[in-house]
């Protein structure tokens, strides 16, 4: 490993919880901190989360794991895994979230996807992206968020 540390901090931002795990050079998890992440359902088919709550839980879990794992000097690298197709927009000046997180499970863009399909655009989308037209994927969520 590069740097003076001999451990890796991994942050796992999942749908239902935030975890921070400190691994040693043998790949053994040495410290684990975890906090639940709440989802909100403001309308049928909508799934949102509070971006500030996610940030606070991530920071708290990471701090606790690093301290329990021997301190920041032991950390050589950080790895992050997340919810993939979940989106959130941040204000570049203030660092604050512009709206709630739209979770990968959210189906609010089903109409956008259906309209593109009816317009004969599915083959083009799939050829360009390798993805099907489905609200699961982030592009239609981003389009919706920009418009709304």
Coordinates of C-alpha atoms in Angstrom, one line a residue:
X1 CA 0.0 0.0 0.0
X2 CA 1.1 3.6 -0.6
X3 CA 1.3 6.1 2.2
X4 CA 2.2 5.5 5.8
X5 CA -1.1 3.8 6.7
X6 CA -1.7 0.1 6.7
X7 CA -5.5 0.1 6.6
X8 CA -8.3 1.0 4.2
X9 CA -11.5 2.8 5.2
X10 CA -14.5 1.6 3.1
X11 CA -17.7 3.7 3.2
X12 CA -20.8 1.7 2.1
X13 CA -23.7 4.0 1.5
X14 CA -26.6 1.6 1.1
X15 CA -30.3 2.0 0.7
X16 CA -31.1 1.1 4.3
X17 CA -27.9 2.0 6.1
X18 CA -24.5 3.7 6.1
X19 CA -21.5 1.6 7.1
X20 CA -17.9 2.4 7.5
X21 CA -15.5 -0.5 7.7
X22 CA -11.7 -0.4 8.4
X23 CA -9.9 -3.3 6.7
X24 CA -6.3 -4.4 7.5
X25 CA -3.8 -5.5 4.8
X26 CA -5.0 -9.1 4.9
X27 CA -8.5 -7.9 4.0
X28 CA -10.0 -8.5 7.4
X29 CA -12.7 -6.1 8.6
X30 CA -11.3 -4.7 11.9
X31 CA -13.9 -2.1 12.8
X32 CA -17.5 -1.6 11.6
X33 CA -19.8 1.3 12.3
X34 CA -23.3 1.4 11.0
X35 CA -26.4 3.6 11.2
X36 CA -29.8 3.3 9.5
X37 CA -30.9 5.5 6.6
X38 CA -34.6 6.3 6.5
X39 CA -36.5 6.4 3.3
X40 CA -39.6 8.6 2.7
X41 CA -42.5 8.0 0.4
X42 CA -44.1 11.4 -0.3
X43 CA -46.3 10.1 -3.2
X44 CA -47.1 6.6 -4.6
X45 CA -44.0 5.3 -6.4
X46 CA -41.7 8.0 -5.0
X47 CA -38.8 7.1 -2.8
X48 CA -36.6 9.9 -1.3
X49 CA -34.0 10.3 1.4
X50 CA -32.6 13.2 3.3
X51 CA -29.2 14.1 1.8
X52 CA -28.1 15.9 5.0
X53 CA -29.0 12.9 7.2
X54 CA -27.0 10.7 4.8
X55 CA -24.0 13.1 5.1
X56 CA -24.2 13.2 8.9
X57 CA -24.4 9.4 9.2
X58 CA -21.6 8.9 6.8
X59 CA -19.3 11.4 8.6
X60 CA -20.2 9.9 12.0
X61 CA -19.7 6.3 10.9
X62 CA -16.4 7.2 9.2
X63 CA -15.1 9.1 12.2
X64 CA -16.0 6.4 14.7
X65 CA -14.5 3.6 12.5
X66 CA -11.2 5.6 12.0
X67 CA -10.9 6.3 15.7
X68 CA -11.6 2.6 16.6
X69 CA -9.3 1.5 13.9
X70 CA -6.3 3.3 15.3
X71 CA -6.6 6.8 14.0
X72 CA -6.3 8.6 10.7
X73 CA -2.6 7.9 10.4
X74 CA -3.5 4.2 9.9
X75 CA -5.7 4.9 6.9
X76 CA -3.8 4.5 3.6
X77 CA -6.9 4.8 1.3
X78 CA -10.6 5.2 1.2
X79 CA -13.1 3.2 -0.9
X80 CA -16.7 4.2 -1.5
X81 CA -19.6 2.2 -2.6
X82 CA -23.1 3.7 -3.1
X83 CA -26.6 3.2 -4.3
X84 CA -25.6 3.6 -7.9
X85 CA -28.7 4.9 -9.7
X86 CA -29.7 7.1 -6.8
X87 CA -29.3 10.9 -7.5
X88 CA -28.8 14.1 -5.5
X89 CA -27.8 17.6 -6.6
X90 CA -25.6 19.8 -4.5
X91 CA -25.1 23.6 -4.7
X92 CA -21.5 24.1 -5.7
X93 CA -21.2 27.3 -3.7
X94 CA -22.9 26.4 -0.5
X95 CA -22.4 22.7 -0.5
X96 CA -26.1 22.2 0.4
X97 CA -28.4 19.7 -1.3
X98 CA -30.9 21.3 -3.7
X99 CA -33.6 18.7 -3.1
X100 CA -34.1 15.3 -1.5
X101 CA -32.2 12.3 -2.7
X102 CA -34.2 10.4 -5.4
X103 CA -33.5 6.7 -4.6
X104 CA -32.9 4.0 -7.2
X105 CA -36.3 2.4 -6.3
X106 CA -38.2 5.6 -7.2
X107 CA -40.6 5.2 -10.2
X108 CA -41.6 8.9 -10.7
X109 CA -40.1 8.9 -14.2
X110 CA -42.1 6.0 -15.6
X111 CA -44.1 8.4 -17.8
X112 CA -40.9 9.8 -19.3
X113 CA -39.6 6.3 -20.1
X114 CA -42.9 5.2 -21.5
X115 CA -43.1 8.4 -23.7
X116 CA -39.6 7.7 -25.1
X117 CA -40.6 4.1 -25.7
X118 CA -43.8 5.1 -27.6
X119 CA -41.8 7.6 -29.6
X120 CA -39.6 4.7 -30.8
X121 CA -36.5 5.8 -28.9
X122 CA -35.7 2.7 -26.9
X123 CA -33.4 1.1 -29.4
X124 CA -31.4 4.4 -29.7
X125 CA -31.1 4.7 -25.9
X126 CA -30.0 1.1 -25.6
X127 CA -27.5 1.4 -28.5
X128 CA -26.0 4.6 -26.9
X129 CA -26.0 3.5 -23.3
X130 CA -26.4 -0.3 -23.1
X131 CA -29.4 0.4 -20.9
X132 CA -33.1 -0.1 -21.2
X133 CA -35.7 2.6 -20.7
X134 CA -36.5 2.1 -17.1
X135 CA -37.1 4.6 -14.2
X136 CA -34.4 2.6 -12.3
X137 CA -31.7 4.3 -14.2
X138 CA -30.5 7.7 -13.3
X139 CA -30.9 9.6 -16.6
X140 CA -34.6 10.0 -16.4
X141 CA -34.3 11.0 -12.8
X142 CA -31.8 13.7 -13.7
X143 CA -34.1 14.9 -16.5
X144 CA -37.0 15.1 -14.0
X145 CA -35.0 16.8 -11.3
X146 CA -33.7 19.5 -13.7
X147 CA -37.2 20.1 -15.0
X148 CA -38.7 20.3 -11.5

